[in-house]
Short mmCIF file of C-alpha atoms and ligand atoms in Angstrom, two decimals:
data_model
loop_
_atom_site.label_atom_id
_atom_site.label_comp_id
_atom_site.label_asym_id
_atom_site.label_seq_id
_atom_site.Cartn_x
_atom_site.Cartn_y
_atom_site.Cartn_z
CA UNK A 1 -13.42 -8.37 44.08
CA UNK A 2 -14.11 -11.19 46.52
CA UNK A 3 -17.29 -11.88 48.22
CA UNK A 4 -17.97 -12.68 51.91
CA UNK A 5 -18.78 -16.52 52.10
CA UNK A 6 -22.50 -16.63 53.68
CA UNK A 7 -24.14 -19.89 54.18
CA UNK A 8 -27.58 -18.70 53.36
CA UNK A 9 -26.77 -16.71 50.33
CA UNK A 10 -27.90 -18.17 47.31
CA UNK A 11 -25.90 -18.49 44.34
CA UNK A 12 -26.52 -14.90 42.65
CA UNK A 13 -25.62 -13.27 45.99
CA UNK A 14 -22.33 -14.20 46.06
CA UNK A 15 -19.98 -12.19 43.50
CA UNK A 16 -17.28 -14.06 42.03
CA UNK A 17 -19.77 -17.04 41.03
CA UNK A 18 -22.58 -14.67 39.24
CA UNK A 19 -19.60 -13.38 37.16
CA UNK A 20 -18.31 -16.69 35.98
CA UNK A 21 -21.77 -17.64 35.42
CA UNK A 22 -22.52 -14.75 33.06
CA UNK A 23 -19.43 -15.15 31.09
CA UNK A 24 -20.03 -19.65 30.93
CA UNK A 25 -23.40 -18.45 29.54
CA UNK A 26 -22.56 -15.97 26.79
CA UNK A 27 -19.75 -18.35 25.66
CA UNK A 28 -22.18 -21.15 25.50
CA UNK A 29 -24.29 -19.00 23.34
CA UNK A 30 -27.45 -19.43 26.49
CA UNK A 31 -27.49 -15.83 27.17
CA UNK A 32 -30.97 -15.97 26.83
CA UNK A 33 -31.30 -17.74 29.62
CA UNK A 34 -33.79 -15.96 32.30
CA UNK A 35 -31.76 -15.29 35.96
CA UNK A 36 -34.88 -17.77 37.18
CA UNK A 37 -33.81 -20.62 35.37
CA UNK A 38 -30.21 -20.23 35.68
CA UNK A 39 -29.96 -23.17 38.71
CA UNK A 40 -30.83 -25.49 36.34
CA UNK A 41 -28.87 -28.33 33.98
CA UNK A 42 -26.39 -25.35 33.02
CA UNK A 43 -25.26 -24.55 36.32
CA UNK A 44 -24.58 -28.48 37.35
CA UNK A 45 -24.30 -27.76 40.68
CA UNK A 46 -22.63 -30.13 42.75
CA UNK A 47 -24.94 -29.49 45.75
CA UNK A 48 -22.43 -30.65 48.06
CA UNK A 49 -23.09 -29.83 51.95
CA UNK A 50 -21.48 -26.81 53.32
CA UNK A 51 -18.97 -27.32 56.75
CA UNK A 52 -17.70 -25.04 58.98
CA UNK A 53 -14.26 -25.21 57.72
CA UNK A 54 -13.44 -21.11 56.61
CA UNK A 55 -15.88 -19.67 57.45
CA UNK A 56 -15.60 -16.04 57.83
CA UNK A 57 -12.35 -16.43 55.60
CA UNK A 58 -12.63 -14.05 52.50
CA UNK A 59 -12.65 -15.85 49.42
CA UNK A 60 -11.04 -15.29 46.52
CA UNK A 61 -13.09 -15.46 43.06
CA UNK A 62 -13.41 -17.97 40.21
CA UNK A 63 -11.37 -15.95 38.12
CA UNK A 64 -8.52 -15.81 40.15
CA UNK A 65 -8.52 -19.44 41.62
CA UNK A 66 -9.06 -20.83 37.80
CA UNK A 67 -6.85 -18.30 35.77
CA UNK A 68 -3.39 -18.14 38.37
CA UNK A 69 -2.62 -22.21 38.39
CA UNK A 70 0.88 -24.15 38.89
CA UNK A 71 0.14 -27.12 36.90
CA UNK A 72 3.59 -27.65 35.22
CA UNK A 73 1.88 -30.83 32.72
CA UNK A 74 0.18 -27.73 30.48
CA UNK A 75 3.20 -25.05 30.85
CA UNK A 76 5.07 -23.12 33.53
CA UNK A 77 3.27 -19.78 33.35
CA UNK A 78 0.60 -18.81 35.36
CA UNK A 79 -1.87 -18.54 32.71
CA UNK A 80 -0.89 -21.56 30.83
CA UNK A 81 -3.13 -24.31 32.05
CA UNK A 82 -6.19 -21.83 31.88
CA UNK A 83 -5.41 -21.99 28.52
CA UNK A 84 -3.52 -25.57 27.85
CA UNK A 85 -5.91 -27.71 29.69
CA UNK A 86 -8.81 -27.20 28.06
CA UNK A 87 -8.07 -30.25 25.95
CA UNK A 88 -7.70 -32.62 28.40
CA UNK A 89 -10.18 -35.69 28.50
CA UNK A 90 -11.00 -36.61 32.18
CA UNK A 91 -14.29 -38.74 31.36
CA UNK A 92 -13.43 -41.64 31.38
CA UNK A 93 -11.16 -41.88 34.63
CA UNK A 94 -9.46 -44.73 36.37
CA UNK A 95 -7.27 -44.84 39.52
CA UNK A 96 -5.15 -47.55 40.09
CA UNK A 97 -4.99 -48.31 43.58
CA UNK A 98 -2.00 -51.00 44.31
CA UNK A 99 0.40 -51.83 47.16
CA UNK A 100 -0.66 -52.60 50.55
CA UNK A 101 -3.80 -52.40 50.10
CA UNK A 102 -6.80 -55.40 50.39
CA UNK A 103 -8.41 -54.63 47.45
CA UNK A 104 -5.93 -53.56 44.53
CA UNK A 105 -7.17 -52.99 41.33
CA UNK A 106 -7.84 -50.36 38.37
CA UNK A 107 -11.01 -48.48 39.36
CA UNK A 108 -13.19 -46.30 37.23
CA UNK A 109 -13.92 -43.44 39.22
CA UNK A 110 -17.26 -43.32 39.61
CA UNK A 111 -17.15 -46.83 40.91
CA UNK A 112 -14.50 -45.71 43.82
CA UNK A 113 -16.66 -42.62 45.19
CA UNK A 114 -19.96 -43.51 44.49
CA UNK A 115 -22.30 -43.17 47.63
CA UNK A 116 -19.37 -40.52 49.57
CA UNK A 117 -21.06 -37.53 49.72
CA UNK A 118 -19.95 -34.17 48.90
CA UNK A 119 -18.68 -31.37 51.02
CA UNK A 120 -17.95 -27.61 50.72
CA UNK A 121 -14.85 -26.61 52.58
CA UNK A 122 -13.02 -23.01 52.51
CA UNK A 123 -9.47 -23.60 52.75
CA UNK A 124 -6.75 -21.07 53.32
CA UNK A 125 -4.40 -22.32 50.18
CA UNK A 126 -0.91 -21.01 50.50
CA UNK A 127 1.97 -21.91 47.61
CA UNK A 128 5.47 -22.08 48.37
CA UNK A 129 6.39 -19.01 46.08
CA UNK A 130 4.75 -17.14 48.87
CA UNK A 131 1.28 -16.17 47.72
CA UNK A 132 -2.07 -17.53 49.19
CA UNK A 133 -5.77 -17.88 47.94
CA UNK A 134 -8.73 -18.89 49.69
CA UNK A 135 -11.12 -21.52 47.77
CA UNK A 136 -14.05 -23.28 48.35
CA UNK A 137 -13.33 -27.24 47.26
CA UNK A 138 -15.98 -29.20 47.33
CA UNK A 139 -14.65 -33.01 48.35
CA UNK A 140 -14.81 -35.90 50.72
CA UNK A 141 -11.98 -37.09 53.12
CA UNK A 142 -9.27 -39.36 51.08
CA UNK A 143 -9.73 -41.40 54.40
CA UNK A 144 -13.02 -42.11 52.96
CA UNK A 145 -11.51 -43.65 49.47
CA UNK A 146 -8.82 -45.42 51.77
CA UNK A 147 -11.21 -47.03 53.77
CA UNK A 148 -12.44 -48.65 50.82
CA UNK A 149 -10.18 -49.86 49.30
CA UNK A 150 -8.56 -51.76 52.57
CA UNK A 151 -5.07 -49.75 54.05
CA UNK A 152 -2.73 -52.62 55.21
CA UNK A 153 -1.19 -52.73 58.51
CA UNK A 154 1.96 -52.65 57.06
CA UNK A 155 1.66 -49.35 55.07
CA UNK A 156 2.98 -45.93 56.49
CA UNK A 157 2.89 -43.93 53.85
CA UNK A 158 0.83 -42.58 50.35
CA UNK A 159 2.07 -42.40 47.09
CA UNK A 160 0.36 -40.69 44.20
CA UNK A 161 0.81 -40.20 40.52
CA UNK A 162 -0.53 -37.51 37.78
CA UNK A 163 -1.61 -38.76 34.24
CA UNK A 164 1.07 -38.68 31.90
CA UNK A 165 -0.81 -37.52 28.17
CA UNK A 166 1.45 -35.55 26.37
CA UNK A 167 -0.82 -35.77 23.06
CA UNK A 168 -3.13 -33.45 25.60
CA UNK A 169 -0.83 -32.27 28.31
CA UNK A 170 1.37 -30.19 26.47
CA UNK A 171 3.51 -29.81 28.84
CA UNK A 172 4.72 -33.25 29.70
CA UNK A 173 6.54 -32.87 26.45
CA UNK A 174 9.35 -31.19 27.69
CA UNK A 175 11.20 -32.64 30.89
CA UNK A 176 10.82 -29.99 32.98
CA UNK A 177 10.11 -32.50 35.83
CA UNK A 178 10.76 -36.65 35.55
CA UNK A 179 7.15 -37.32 34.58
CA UNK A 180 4.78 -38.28 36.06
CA UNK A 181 4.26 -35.75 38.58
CA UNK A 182 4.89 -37.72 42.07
CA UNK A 183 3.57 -36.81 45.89
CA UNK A 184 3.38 -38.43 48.82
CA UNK A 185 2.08 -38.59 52.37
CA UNK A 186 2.45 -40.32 55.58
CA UNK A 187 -0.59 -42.74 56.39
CA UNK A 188 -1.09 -40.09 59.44
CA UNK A 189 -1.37 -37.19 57.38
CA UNK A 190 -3.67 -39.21 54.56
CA UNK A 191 -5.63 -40.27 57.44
CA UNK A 192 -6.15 -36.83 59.07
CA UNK A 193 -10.05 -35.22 58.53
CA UNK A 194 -8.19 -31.92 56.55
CA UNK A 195 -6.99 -34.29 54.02
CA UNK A 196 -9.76 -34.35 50.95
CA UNK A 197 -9.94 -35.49 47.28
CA UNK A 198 -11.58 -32.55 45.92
CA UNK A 199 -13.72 -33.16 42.31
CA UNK A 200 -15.48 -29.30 43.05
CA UNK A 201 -14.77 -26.04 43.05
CA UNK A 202 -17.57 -23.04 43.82
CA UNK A 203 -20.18 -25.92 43.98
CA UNK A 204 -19.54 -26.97 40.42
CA UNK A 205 -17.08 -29.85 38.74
CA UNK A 206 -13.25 -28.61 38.95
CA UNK A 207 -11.67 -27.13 36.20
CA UNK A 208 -9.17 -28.96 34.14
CA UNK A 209 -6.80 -26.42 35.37
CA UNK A 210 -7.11 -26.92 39.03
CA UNK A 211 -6.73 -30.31 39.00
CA UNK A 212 -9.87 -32.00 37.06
CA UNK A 213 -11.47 -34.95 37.76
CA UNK A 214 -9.91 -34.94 41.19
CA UNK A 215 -6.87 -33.64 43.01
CA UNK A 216 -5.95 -33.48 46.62
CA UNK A 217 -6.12 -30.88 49.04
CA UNK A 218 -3.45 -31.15 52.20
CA UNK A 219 -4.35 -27.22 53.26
CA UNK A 220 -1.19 -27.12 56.23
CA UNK A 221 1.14 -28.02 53.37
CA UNK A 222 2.60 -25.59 50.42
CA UNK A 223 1.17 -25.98 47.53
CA UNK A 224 3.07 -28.39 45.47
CA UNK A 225 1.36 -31.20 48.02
CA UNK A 226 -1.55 -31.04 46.59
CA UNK A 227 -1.54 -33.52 43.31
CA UNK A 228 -3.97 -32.70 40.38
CA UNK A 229 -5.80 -35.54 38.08
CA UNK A 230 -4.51 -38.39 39.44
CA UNK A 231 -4.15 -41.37 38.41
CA UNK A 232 -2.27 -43.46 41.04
CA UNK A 233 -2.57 -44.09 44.72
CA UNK A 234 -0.35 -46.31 45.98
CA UNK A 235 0.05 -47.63 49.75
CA UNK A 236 3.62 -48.61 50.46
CA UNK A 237 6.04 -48.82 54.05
CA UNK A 238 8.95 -46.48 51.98
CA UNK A 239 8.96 -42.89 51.61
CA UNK A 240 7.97 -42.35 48.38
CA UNK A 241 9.77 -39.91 46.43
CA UNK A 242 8.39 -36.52 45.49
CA UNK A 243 8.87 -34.48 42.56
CA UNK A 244 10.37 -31.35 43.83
CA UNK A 245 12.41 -33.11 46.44
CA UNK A 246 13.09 -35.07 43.09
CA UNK A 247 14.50 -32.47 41.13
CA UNK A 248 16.07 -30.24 43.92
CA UNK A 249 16.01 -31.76 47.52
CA UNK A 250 17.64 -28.83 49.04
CA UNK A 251 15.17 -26.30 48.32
CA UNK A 252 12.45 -29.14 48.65
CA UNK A 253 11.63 -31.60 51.04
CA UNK A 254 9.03 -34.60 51.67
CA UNK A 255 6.81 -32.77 54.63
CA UNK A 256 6.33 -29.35 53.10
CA UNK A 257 4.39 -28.15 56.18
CA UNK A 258 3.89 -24.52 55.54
CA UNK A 259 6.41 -23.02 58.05
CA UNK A 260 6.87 -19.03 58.48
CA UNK A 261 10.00 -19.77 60.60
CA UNK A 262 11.75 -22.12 57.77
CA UNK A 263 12.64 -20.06 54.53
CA UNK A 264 12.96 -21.42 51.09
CA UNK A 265 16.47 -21.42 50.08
CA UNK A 266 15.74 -18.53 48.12
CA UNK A 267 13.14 -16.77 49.86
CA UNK A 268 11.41 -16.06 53.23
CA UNK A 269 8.28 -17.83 54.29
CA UNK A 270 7.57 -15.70 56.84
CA UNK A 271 4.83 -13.19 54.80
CA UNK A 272 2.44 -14.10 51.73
CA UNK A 273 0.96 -12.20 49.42
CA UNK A 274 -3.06 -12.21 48.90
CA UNK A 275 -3.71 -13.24 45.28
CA UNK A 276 -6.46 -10.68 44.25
CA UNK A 277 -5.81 -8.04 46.23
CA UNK A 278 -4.90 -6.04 42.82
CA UNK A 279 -2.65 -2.77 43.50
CA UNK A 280 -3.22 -2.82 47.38
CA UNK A 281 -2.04 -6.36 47.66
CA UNK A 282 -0.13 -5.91 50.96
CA UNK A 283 1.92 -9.51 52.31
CA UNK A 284 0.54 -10.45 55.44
CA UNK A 285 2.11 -12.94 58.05
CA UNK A 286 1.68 -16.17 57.41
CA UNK A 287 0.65 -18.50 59.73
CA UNK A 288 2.51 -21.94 61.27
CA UNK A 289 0.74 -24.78 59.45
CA UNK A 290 -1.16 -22.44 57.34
CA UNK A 291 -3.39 -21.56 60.23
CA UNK A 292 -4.09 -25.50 61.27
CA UNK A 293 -1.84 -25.77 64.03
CA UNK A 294 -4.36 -26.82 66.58
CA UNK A 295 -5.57 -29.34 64.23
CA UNK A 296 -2.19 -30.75 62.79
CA UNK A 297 0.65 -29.99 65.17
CA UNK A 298 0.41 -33.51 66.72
CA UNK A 299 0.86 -34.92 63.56
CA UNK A 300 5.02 -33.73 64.15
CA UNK A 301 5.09 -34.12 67.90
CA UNK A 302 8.63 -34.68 68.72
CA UNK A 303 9.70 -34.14 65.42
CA UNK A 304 12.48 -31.26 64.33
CA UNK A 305 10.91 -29.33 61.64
CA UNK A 306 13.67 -27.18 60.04
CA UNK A 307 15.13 -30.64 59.96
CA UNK A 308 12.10 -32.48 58.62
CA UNK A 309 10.69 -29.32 56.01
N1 MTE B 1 0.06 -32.69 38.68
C1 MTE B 1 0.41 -31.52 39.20
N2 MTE B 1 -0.10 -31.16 40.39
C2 MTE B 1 0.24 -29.96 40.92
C3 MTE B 1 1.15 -29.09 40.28
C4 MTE B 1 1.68 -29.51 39.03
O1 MTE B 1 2.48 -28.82 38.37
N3 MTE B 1 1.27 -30.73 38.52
N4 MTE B 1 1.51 -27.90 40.87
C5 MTE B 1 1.36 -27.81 42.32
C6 MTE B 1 1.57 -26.45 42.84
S1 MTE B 1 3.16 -25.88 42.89
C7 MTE B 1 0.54 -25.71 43.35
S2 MTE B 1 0.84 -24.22 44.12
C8 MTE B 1 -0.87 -26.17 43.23
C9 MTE B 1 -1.69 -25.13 42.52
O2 MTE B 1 -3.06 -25.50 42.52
P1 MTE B 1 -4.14 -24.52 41.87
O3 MTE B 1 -3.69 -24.26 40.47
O4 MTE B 1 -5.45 -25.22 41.95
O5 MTE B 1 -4.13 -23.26 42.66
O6 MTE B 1 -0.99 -27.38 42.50
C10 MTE B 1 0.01 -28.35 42.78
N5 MTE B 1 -0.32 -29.59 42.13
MO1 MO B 2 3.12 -24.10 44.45
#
């Protein structure tokens, strides 16, 4: 069941995190822990500051956000990368940052974020095959990295790349998609304040399976737009290609803006379905840009969006 997001609840008010705590602590063998002492080293809490973004939304729990993942480098199935990615090392990380950028270079990723501080935000969450969660990520704005690493005049758009490990990404051994998995933005949508690199997740490191050590969050976008673990940002003036719009560019296309009035190919947008909802899951109407029209809409001004999808 999900809890209502309060700002002044502490921890073991809200729900979905006092259950994941209890089961971290009997599998690390700490049930003995006293409830008192719990907000110490085992929780590592993130403490990132809490914004306004979602508030009021319902969210959905730990369990669900970290146990129903699309993360196609550990397996296809819902439930494989809760159970695939446990192996994966993300300490130590690097990002190579190249292209049109003033300061290129292979950064460890401490070095790039240190000093950016840490923010909760509730974002609606809503994946192209038509369901929809609601998670708290804790991140900064990417315009934040971008800004330090020097965005060219010249560049218009964002590339980025996922690790490629098969020894620990199990799923990179097949070629289900032309690794490494690819997305891109425009340097308007990167730049936009909804636009984070989240490393958190209920106030505590992400999960390998949602995207560990950081991923980005686009919230009007399906899905797919959001890149886990990366590896690679890359500023550049081409449209960078994409790895859906890769492997089928008529069901897929570069802007992905969550539209209920364009369907899939296969599908209608025009309802989700509420992950967690269990038997009385009803769809509900989805909203144009995900519910971030006012913020985004200018973004496409002018722009024909069953053309541009
Ligand atoms: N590297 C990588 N990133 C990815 C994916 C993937 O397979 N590989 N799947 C995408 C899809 S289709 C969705 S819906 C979201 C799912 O994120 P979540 O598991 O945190 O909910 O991740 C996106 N990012
Ligand atoms: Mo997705």
């Amino acid at each position: 069941m999900a809890g209502r997001y309060k700002s002044d609840l502490k921890w073991s008010d809200v729900t979905p995190k006092r259950d994941y705590m209890n089961r971290r602590q009997l599998m690390a063998g700490a049930g003995a822990l006293a409830l008192g002492s719990i907000a110490g080293p085992a929780m590592a809490s993130l403490g990132a500051r809490k914004s306004n973004y979602g508030r009021g939304l319902e969210l959905n729990t730990y369990e669900d956000i970290t146990s129903y993942n699309n993360f196609y480098e550990f397996g296809t199935g819902k439930d494989d990368a809760k159970n695939n990615a446990g192996r994966l090392t993300t300490d130590p990380w690097s990002i190579t940052v190249d292209g049109m950028v003033d300061k290129p270079g292979k950064y460890d990723l401490d070095d790039l974020t240190s000093g950016i501080s840490l923010e909760e935000r509730i974002y609606r969450f809503r994946c192209v095959e038509a369901w929809s969660m609601v998670v708290p990520w804790v991140g900064f704005e990417l315009s934040d990295l971008l800004a330090r690493v020097g965005v060219q005049s010249s560049a218009k758009y964002v590339a980025f790349e996922t690790l490629v490990r098969p020894d620990e990404m199990i799923g990179q051994r097949r070629p289900v998609l032309d690794w490494p998995y690819r997305e891109g933005l425009t340097l308007n949508e990167a730049m936009h304040p909804l636009t984070i690199m989240a490393t958190g997740l209920y106030d505590e490191p992400i999960p390998n399976q949602n995207g560990a050590p950081i991923r980005l969050v686009v919230p009007w976008k399906y899905g797919f737009k959001s890149i886990k673990s990366i590896v690679r940002i890359t500023l550049t003036d081409t449209r960078p290609p994409i790895s859906w719009e890769m492997a089928n560019p008529r069901e897929y296309g570069f802007f992905s803006n969550v539209n209920p009035n364009v369907d899939h190919p296969r599908w209608s947008q025009a309802t989700e379905r509420k992950i967690g909802g269990g038997l009385f899951s009803k769809r509900v109407p989805t909203l144009m840009f995900n519910g971030y029209e006012s913020e985004v809409a200018g973004l496409y001004a002018g722009m024909d969006l069953t053309k541009n999808f």
